[in-house]
XYZ file of C-alpha atoms in Angstrom:
593
model
C -22.101 -11.792 39.106
C -19.404 -14.442 38.722
C -15.712 -14.024 39.347
C -13.026 -13.486 38.234
C -13.631 -10.277 36.310
C -11.148 -8.032 34.520
C -11.282 -4.252 34.205
C -8.959 -2.445 31.812
C -7.846 0.993 33.025
C -5.383 1.510 30.179
C -3.984 0.016 26.941
C -7.504 -0.910 25.891
C -7.896 1.709 23.151
C -4.225 2.186 22.299
C -0.700 0.945 22.909
C 0.242 2.787 26.104
C -1.004 3.207 29.664
C -1.144 -0.498 30.531
C -3.211 -0.996 33.668
C -5.471 -3.972 34.340
C -7.452 -4.893 37.436
C -8.272 -8.518 38.197
C -11.276 -8.696 40.514
C -10.908 -12.033 42.267
C -14.050 -11.578 44.354
C -16.124 -8.676 45.648
C -13.492 -7.563 48.172
C -10.173 -8.607 46.650
C -8.429 -7.508 43.472
C -4.974 -7.320 41.949
C -3.622 -4.522 39.772
C -1.332 -5.514 36.905
C 0.828 -2.539 35.834
C 0.018 1.143 36.131
C 1.532 2.802 33.099
C 1.705 6.225 31.554
C -0.337 7.180 28.502
C 1.702 8.590 25.616
C 0.975 10.212 22.268
C -2.686 10.298 21.263
C -3.448 7.933 24.164
C -2.567 10.700 26.632
C -5.831 12.590 26.006
C -9.203 11.397 27.229
C -11.269 10.259 24.231
C -13.709 13.046 23.351
C -12.299 14.954 26.299
C -10.775 17.895 24.407
C -7.252 17.014 25.475
C -8.053 16.244 29.110
C -5.314 14.510 31.090
C -5.390 10.773 31.808
C -2.787 10.977 34.569
C -5.080 10.890 37.632
C -6.138 7.520 39.052
C -9.868 7.454 38.308
C -10.756 4.052 39.753
C -11.346 2.990 43.392
C -8.466 1.371 45.271
C -10.284 -0.150 48.240
C -10.181 -3.750 46.961
C -6.675 -3.692 45.446
C -4.383 -5.804 47.625
C -1.210 -5.574 45.521
C 0.313 -4.178 42.331
C 2.307 -6.520 40.135
C 4.697 -4.945 37.618
C 5.430 -6.906 34.448
C 8.422 -4.702 33.524
C 9.716 -1.188 34.076
C 8.950 0.600 30.806
C 7.224 3.884 31.507
C 4.010 2.906 29.730
C 3.675 0.135 32.325
C 4.851 1.910 35.494
C 4.696 5.669 34.855
C 1.482 6.283 36.825
C 2.747 4.577 39.989
C 3.538 7.993 41.561
C -0.118 8.940 41.020
C -1.253 5.573 42.382
C 0.709 6.127 45.586
C -0.556 9.709 45.828
C -4.117 8.382 45.500
C -3.592 6.242 48.610
C -2.435 2.833 47.418
C -0.509 1.270 50.311
C -0.044 -2.341 49.183
C 3.059 -4.221 48.074
C 4.598 -3.853 44.616
C 5.508 -7.270 43.231
C 8.038 -7.666 40.412
C 10.987 -9.771 39.276
C 14.374 -9.535 40.976
C 15.928 -7.592 38.090
C 12.948 -5.224 37.875
C 13.287 -4.525 41.597
C 16.727 -3.039 40.877
C 15.588 -1.062 37.835
C 12.195 0.217 39.004
C 13.466 2.805 41.536
C 15.532 4.447 38.771
C 12.469 4.738 36.535
C 10.184 5.987 39.293
C 12.705 8.544 40.500
C 12.699 10.053 37.023
C 8.903 9.876 36.778
C 8.565 11.584 40.164
C 10.907 14.397 39.101
C 8.909 15.042 35.974
C 5.471 14.748 37.550
C 5.763 16.057 41.097
C 8.969 17.634 42.330
C 12.693 17.984 41.735
C 13.357 18.632 45.402
C 16.010 16.063 46.285
C 14.747 15.424 49.813
C 11.228 14.715 48.588
C 12.622 12.460 45.881
C 14.671 10.498 48.415
C 11.667 10.034 50.701
C 9.557 8.887 47.779
C 12.151 6.369 46.594
C 12.478 5.057 50.168
C 8.713 4.424 50.183
C 8.870 2.636 46.824
C 11.785 0.445 47.896
C 10.039 -0.477 51.156
C 7.040 -1.710 49.148
C 8.980 -3.796 46.645
C 8.702 -7.572 46.837
C 11.212 -9.184 44.456
C 10.004 -12.555 43.181
C 12.290 -15.113 41.524
C 11.049 -16.430 38.217
C 9.022 -19.662 38.422
C 8.273 -19.116 42.104
C 4.669 -19.243 43.347
C 3.770 -16.425 45.732
C 0.604 -16.689 47.848
C -1.356 -13.460 47.760
C -4.594 -14.510 49.493
C -5.392 -17.633 51.525
C -8.876 -17.721 53.050
C -11.780 -20.138 53.200
C -13.365 -18.288 50.297
C -10.353 -17.623 48.088
C -6.833 -18.883 47.540
C -4.825 -16.737 45.131
C -1.200 -17.136 44.134
C 0.905 -15.647 41.380
C 4.034 -16.645 39.481
C 6.325 -14.649 37.206
C 7.868 -16.145 34.085
C 10.431 -14.652 31.703
C 8.840 -12.519 28.988
C 12.013 -11.771 26.994
C 11.057 -8.117 26.423
C 13.643 -6.247 28.505
C 15.803 -7.321 31.417
C 13.498 -8.309 34.263
C 10.349 -8.470 32.139
C 7.772 -11.092 33.068
C 4.389 -12.430 32.210
C 2.106 -13.178 35.144
C 0.343 -16.443 35.936
C -2.439 -16.205 38.532
C -4.079 -19.264 40.048
C -7.453 -18.651 41.658
C -9.151 -21.335 43.731
C -12.611 -20.941 45.262
C -12.855 -23.783 47.849
C -16.503 -23.230 48.757
C -17.607 -23.217 45.139
C -15.198 -25.942 44.088
C -13.961 -23.882 41.148
C -10.563 -22.762 39.911
C -9.221 -20.518 37.169
C -5.799 -19.678 35.790
C -5.401 -16.203 34.340
C -2.301 -15.100 32.425
C -1.316 -11.491 31.731
C 1.273 -11.419 28.971
C 2.723 -7.998 29.780
C 4.935 -7.197 26.788
C 6.342 -10.317 25.155
C 9.761 -10.162 23.553
C 11.028 -11.286 20.182
C 13.323 -14.329 20.051
C 17.122 -14.006 19.987
C 17.183 -10.629 21.752
C 20.563 -9.576 23.164
C 20.989 -10.355 26.871
C 17.637 -12.102 27.194
C 16.441 -15.667 27.324
C 13.364 -16.135 25.112
C 9.906 -16.455 26.655
C 8.429 -19.926 27.004
C 4.617 -20.214 26.832
C 2.817 -21.179 30.025
C 1.480 -24.671 30.425
C -2.107 -23.493 30.384
C -4.495 -20.583 30.773
C -8.238 -20.263 31.074
C -8.174 -16.531 30.428
C -5.305 -14.778 28.633
C -4.807 -11.007 28.502
C -2.558 -10.661 25.459
C -0.637 -7.657 24.103
C -0.967 -6.973 20.367
C 1.491 -4.174 19.575
C 2.713 -5.957 16.449
C -0.307 -8.191 15.986
C -0.465 -7.303 12.291
C 3.260 -7.438 11.454
C 6.248 -9.740 11.164
C 9.792 -8.767 12.171
C 13.082 -9.306 10.431
C 15.250 -11.931 12.068
C 18.144 -10.906 14.297
C 20.923 -11.493 11.765
C 19.054 -9.535 9.112
C 18.446 -6.632 11.448
C 22.114 -6.374 12.458
C 23.185 -6.444 8.832
C 20.594 -3.819 8.006
C 21.669 -1.653 10.936
C 25.209 -1.775 9.608
C 24.082 -1.036 6.045
C 21.779 1.838 7.028
C 24.517 3.489 9.088
C 27.044 2.986 6.269
C 24.668 4.695 3.849
C 23.827 7.460 6.292
C 27.471 8.251 6.967
C 28.019 8.640 3.232
C 25.955 11.799 3.665
C 28.808 13.189 5.783
C 26.762 13.745 8.893
C 25.566 12.320 12.172
C 23.227 9.376 12.601
C 20.653 10.165 15.310
C 18.977 7.200 17.004
C 16.133 8.060 19.406
C 16.027 5.262 21.944
C 14.270 4.397 25.146
C 16.703 4.501 28.018
C 16.069 0.936 29.096
C 16.160 -2.084 26.832
C 16.556 -0.592 23.376
C 19.651 1.445 24.212
C 21.449 -1.544 25.697
C 20.522 -3.761 22.738
C 21.859 -1.150 20.320
C 25.143 -0.895 22.200
C 25.408 -4.675 22.194
C 24.902 -4.870 18.433
C 27.165 -1.914 17.664
C 29.931 -3.508 19.716
C 29.484 -6.685 17.670
C 29.788 -4.746 14.387
C 32.874 -2.901 15.627
C 34.447 -6.128 16.903
C 33.798 -7.912 13.611
C 35.191 -5.016 11.576
C 38.243 -4.775 13.836
C 38.969 -8.471 13.337
C 38.597 -8.060 9.569
C 40.895 -5.031 9.543
C 43.478 -6.844 11.646
C 43.354 -9.891 9.367
C 43.814 -7.714 6.289
C 46.763 -5.940 7.872
C 48.414 -9.278 8.644
C 47.947 -10.443 5.073
C 49.486 -7.368 3.427
C 53.026 -5.981 3.667
C 53.071 -3.114 6.141
C 54.151 -0.587 3.507
C 51.002 -1.267 1.453
C 48.670 -0.126 4.244
C 48.104 3.628 3.800
C 48.742 5.804 6.792
C 45.332 7.382 6.253
C 43.534 4.077 6.836
C 42.713 5.110 10.392
C 39.883 7.345 9.300
C 38.363 10.143 11.293
C 36.328 8.950 14.229
C 36.528 9.265 17.972
C 40.208 10.152 17.862
C 39.659 12.884 15.305
C 36.890 14.379 17.365
C 39.372 14.795 20.168
C 42.028 16.187 17.814
C 39.729 18.754 16.234
C 39.959 21.000 19.263
C 43.397 20.000 20.484
C 44.749 23.530 20.598
C 42.180 24.484 23.224
C 42.429 21.375 25.388
C 45.020 20.725 28.103
C 47.292 17.694 27.699
C 45.575 14.410 28.467
C 46.613 12.194 31.340
C 47.299 8.542 30.659
C 43.912 7.625 32.114
C 42.054 10.195 30.043
C 43.945 9.485 26.821
C 42.789 5.858 26.918
C 39.244 6.808 25.920
C 37.958 8.785 22.931
C 37.047 12.337 23.927
C 34.574 14.502 22.013
C 35.724 17.993 21.003
C 34.438 20.320 23.672
C 35.362 23.983 23.963
C 37.597 25.483 26.630
C 38.414 23.184 29.417
C 35.345 20.987 30.082
C 35.105 17.444 28.823
C 32.366 14.902 28.462
C 32.091 12.057 30.936
C 33.861 9.152 29.302
C 33.519 5.616 30.501
C 34.643 3.744 27.435
C 37.799 2.213 28.899
C 36.845 1.677 32.489
C 37.389 -1.767 33.951
C 34.197 -3.377 35.191
C 34.557 -6.191 37.714
C 32.821 -9.388 36.721
C 30.698 -9.333 39.841
C 29.625 -5.710 39.760
C 30.375 -2.162 38.719
C 32.796 0.486 39.835
C 31.655 3.592 41.647
C 32.567 5.626 38.565
C 30.458 3.521 36.236
C 27.509 3.301 38.587
C 26.796 7.030 38.451
C 24.929 9.044 41.068
C 21.366 10.138 40.697
C 21.583 12.723 37.983
C 20.818 16.358 38.712
C 20.273 16.925 35.001
C 17.002 16.872 33.195
C 16.503 13.352 31.911
C 14.125 11.549 29.608
C 10.700 13.077 29.379
C 7.937 10.525 29.548
C 4.968 12.202 27.968
C 4.226 14.452 25.035
C 1.702 17.189 24.388
C 3.015 17.813 20.889
C 0.309 17.862 18.247
C 0.579 16.125 14.908
C 1.136 18.641 12.121
C -1.637 18.662 9.526
C 0.480 17.255 6.729
C -0.837 15.707 3.506
C -0.659 12.149 2.257
C 0.882 9.630 4.622
C 3.672 7.383 3.498
C 5.539 4.612 5.283
C 8.888 5.567 6.736
C 12.007 3.734 5.726
C 12.816 5.622 2.534
C 15.389 8.318 2.500
C 14.481 11.958 3.001
C 14.886 14.500 0.238
C 18.619 14.581 -0.480
C 20.739 15.595 -3.434
C 22.595 12.913 -5.321
C 25.961 14.594 -4.810
C 27.412 15.646 -1.485
C 29.339 18.884 -1.428
C 32.167 17.916 0.924
C 34.662 15.114 0.255
C 34.837 12.257 2.759
C 38.584 11.719 2.626
C 38.960 11.584 6.385
C 35.634 10.043 7.244
C 35.974 6.732 5.460
C 38.459 4.052 4.613
C 40.879 4.666 1.713
C 38.531 3.174 -0.870
C 35.934 5.849 0.075
C 33.227 3.179 0.269
C 33.040 1.958 3.828
C 33.123 3.438 7.299
C 36.083 2.777 9.540
C 33.978 1.370 12.353
C 36.836 0.846 14.851
C 37.364 4.635 14.837
C 33.708 5.690 14.771
C 32.517 7.390 17.991
C 29.321 6.050 19.521
C 27.859 8.803 21.698
C 25.379 7.859 24.422
C 23.664 11.072 25.481
C 21.159 10.312 28.215
C 21.908 10.328 31.938
C 19.006 7.954 32.526
C 20.223 5.535 29.850
C 23.707 5.677 31.362
C 22.321 4.662 34.745
C 20.355 1.812 33.211
C 23.375 0.646 31.246
C 25.389 0.556 34.472
C 22.551 -1.385 36.122
C 22.471 -3.829 33.198
C 26.172 -4.500 33.744
C 25.466 -5.153 37.408
C 22.753 -7.632 36.443
C 25.025 -9.956 34.453
C 23.618 -13.058 36.208
C 20.341 -12.410 34.385
C 21.984 -12.188 30.941
C 21.681 -15.061 28.496
C 24.605 -17.394 27.868
C 25.764 -15.713 24.668
C 26.165 -12.347 26.381
C 27.962 -13.883 29.377
C 30.307 -15.727 27.003
C 31.291 -12.428 25.383
C 32.284 -11.030 28.751
C 34.237 -14.192 29.559
C 36.167 -13.793 26.300
C 37.314 -10.328 27.369
C 34.829 -8.235 25.420
C 32.690 -5.512 26.965
C 29.335 -5.343 25.167
C 28.161 -2.301 27.133
C 31.478 -0.613 27.825
C 33.636 -0.627 24.696
C 36.400 1.767 23.693
C 34.441 3.817 21.149
C 31.588 4.514 23.572
C 31.417 8.115 24.807
C 28.951 8.833 27.611
C 27.628 12.375 27.976
C 26.261 13.228 31.397
C 26.043 16.964 32.090
C 23.687 19.265 30.251
C 26.508 21.648 29.354
C 28.476 18.844 27.671
C 25.302 17.814 25.877
C 24.912 21.287 24.434
C 28.565 21.354 23.350
C 28.215 18.030 21.530
C 25.033 19.185 19.758
C 26.716 22.411 18.670
C 29.889 20.702 17.516
C 28.172 17.991 15.481
C 25.794 20.547 13.972
C 28.637 22.821 12.888
C 31.076 20.185 11.669
C 28.771 17.338 10.592
C 31.532 14.921 11.566
C 30.596 11.247 11.309
C 29.230 9.899 14.566
C 26.392 7.804 15.914
C 24.333 9.460 18.646
C 21.960 7.432 20.790
C 19.910 9.954 22.728
C 17.139 9.610 25.269
C 13.580 10.098 24.045
C 12.366 6.994 22.228
C 9.348 8.700 20.632
C 10.982 12.156 20.420
C 8.434 13.570 22.866
C 11.149 14.849 25.162
C 14.650 14.155 26.353
C 17.932 15.139 24.769
C 17.061 13.769 21.336
C 14.810 16.815 20.856
C 17.763 19.240 20.906
C 19.566 17.152 18.288
C 16.451 17.068 16.117
C 15.933 20.815 16.355
C 19.535 21.392 15.301
C 19.852 18.744 12.589
C 16.489 17.879 11.019
C 16.844 20.705 8.514
C 20.257 19.522 7.264
C 20.311 16.850 4.568
C 23.715 15.597 5.732
C 22.208 14.101 8.878
C 20.039 11.022 9.306
C 17.475 9.842 11.846
C 17.211 6.099 12.378
C 14.133 4.744 14.168
C 14.513 1.349 15.799
C 11.333 1.306 17.892
C 7.600 1.770 17.790
C 6.384 5.357 17.345
C 2.937 5.863 18.857
C 0.446 8.033 17.001
C 0.461 11.584 18.265
C 4.179 11.650 19.080
C 6.773 13.721 17.219
C 8.583 10.491 16.373
C 5.534 9.236 14.523
C 5.270 12.534 12.621
C 8.950 12.436 11.626
C 8.733 8.788 10.613
C 5.539 9.349 8.615
C 6.173 12.699 6.952
C 9.963 12.899 6.862
C 10.360 10.842 3.670
C 7.956 13.299 1.981
C 10.007 16.323 3.032
C 7.384 17.384 5.565
C 7.765 19.018 8.935
C 7.280 18.337 12.643
C 6.340 20.466 15.630
C 8.831 20.330 18.509
C 8.100 22.363 21.631
C 5.620 24.469 19.691
C 8.021 25.313 16.871
C 7.853 23.964 13.320
C 10.929 22.280 11.852
C 11.282 21.224 8.218
C 12.600 17.686 7.725
C 15.440 17.473 5.236
C 17.474 14.837 7.051
C 17.255 11.245 5.892
C 14.709 9.086 7.700
C 15.069 5.318 8.070
C 13.389 2.647 10.182
C 14.403 -0.867 11.166
C 11.420 -2.825 12.457
C 13.510 -5.815 13.447
C 14.724 -3.976 16.542
C 11.346 -4.015 18.179
C 11.467 -5.507 21.655
C 7.944 -6.821 21.127
C 6.976 -10.185 19.716
C 5.537 -10.015 16.212
C 2.351 -11.734 15.071
C 3.992 -15.151 14.853
C 5.473 -14.728 18.312
C 2.134 -13.744 19.824
C 0.296 -16.603 18.151
C 3.059 -19.002 19.181
C 2.644 -17.912 22.790
C -0.961 -19.145 22.622
C -0.497 -22.266 20.516
C 2.532 -23.336 22.532
C 0.341 -23.953 25.578
C -0.785 -27.472 26.359
C -4.203 -26.139 27.363
C -5.255 -23.247 25.169
C -7.244 -20.399 26.740
C -10.977 -20.314 26.195
C -11.059 -16.541 26.514
C -8.459 -14.148 25.112
C -8.616 -10.436 25.814
C -6.531 -8.563 23.234
C -5.047 -5.309 24.565
C -2.069 -2.967 24.073
C -2.427 -2.391 20.329
C -3.926 -0.208 17.656
C -7.346 -1.352 16.506
C -6.084 -2.813 13.231
C -3.352 -4.769 14.998
C -5.798 -6.143 17.547
C -8.315 -7.175 14.908
C -5.706 -8.783 12.642
C -4.318 -10.782 15.558
C -7.811 -11.842 16.632
C -8.581 -13.069 13.103
C -5.345 -15.068 13.036
C -6.118 -16.633 16.419
C -9.638 -17.565 15.343
C -8.144 -19.283 12.287
C -5.618 -21.196 14.423
C -8.331 -22.415 16.790
C -10.543 -23.497 13.918
C -7.716 -25.224 12.053
C -6.686 -27.222 15.120
C -10.247 -27.813 16.298
C -9.715 -26.178 19.678
C -12.671 -24.980 21.767
C -12.829 -21.202 22.082
C -15.467 -19.216 23.883
C -14.465 -15.745 22.730
C -11.764 -13.311 21.785
C -12.426 -9.886 23.234
C -10.783 -6.815 21.748
C -10.672 -4.531 24.767
C -11.584 -0.955 24.041
């Protein structure tokens, strides 16, 4: 049997669990990613809910693991891989080498043990195995008379540190060579922080993701405007906007965009104030926001020090305050000890879900508002600007409630050299895209519970970004339990919701006034439900096709993975059409699964 051969151990019949084995010859193979299955993917097909966590393939030929990026659906089974006996190096980009231990520490806590000594030993093992590769640098993996194999990482533009993998295989005795490319997850253009992916020069075989193979995204400007508009509309309902977000990538992009909205609105407000006589600006124009949250419980709180007063503080009962990092000064070449954060002792983002989909009738696309009355009962005099029509963004608290996301955000700040030029220019101009004044960071579980209770009881305007991108676990679940039944609140989805996850159920059935099961309990959905597809960190159909057609030498075999069946088939049809239109030779497109 000829080589190379490719075996797919995940992401072949769904969107999660990416894990691909490249057999270079009979005794040598390379593993690309080893991710966690989520949602419906987490159960063995026809296996009555059996777990797909164990490593069920032999490891004897695997010489190395290469990680395309550190999202949990690409790295979450690494603890199981190590437990199964894998002892080879873990290759990844320089930025991923800094982020991966944070992800794997959390995965180890959730899967194996919360004993701190065991966790430390495990992380030491992971760090000793890491080999950080610069982009565009060839790394020789095997060099024998029979086989020469080398790999190279290129920017994928998906999250910080993400890469696609080029693998050159040369068989000297046979006089043959092949170049195989694994796309990993490709990013959309114009993403905050990231330089866009550039297609490789050539590929003989391409393993291509297809998450959005049947869809097109909004452009970046449109998505920011829509984010602003959706939040404006949601806050008219006099409640909190809940944004479930993955701790790495999506959270940082949201903070970046929210800072841009706040900055723009602040400039507009300042310009208006300069144009008008001071006596014409109403004293009430500083509407309720972060400052009012602090004031609401002022009788119970001790006086603030100068350092504490500089940042907005959420209203917490009796003597304990949230961790606030909004006004800290971050050195250009790194982060302070306060902003870095220690390894959290709190429960952080859960990475899998056993929640079942509720048997609800008649599916409908999310994006429409939930069942709400036309009139709100409570006036918004303090929550909005004097004209009652727009939110006072400079005073609106942005609450980041995820210890894991906080650690990643600190790591992102440390990795400024890997940011794109636009983001670095903002820092140079004195702005802090990930550390702005309105940002309130919640660390401890007790403060988390206080914030949930306060926002539930008062429905004050706020934006909460909470860990748990698909609502399968993490702190977002407590917010959802408390607020889904209240029409004043809104849930805004900015990422893909895999089938079988609570997020997918909320997104699908929420606009119909349905319900969702969370931790075995049924919750009616009366909150508004909105979705913004333009915030996907994945390339859309045009981006995926452009990755192929941008090559000088197009692949003669494409293996379509990491997508629902309809997305894979739609992308395959589009690729066939492109090849035919441009008269390019194509052997086959294989839809793995």
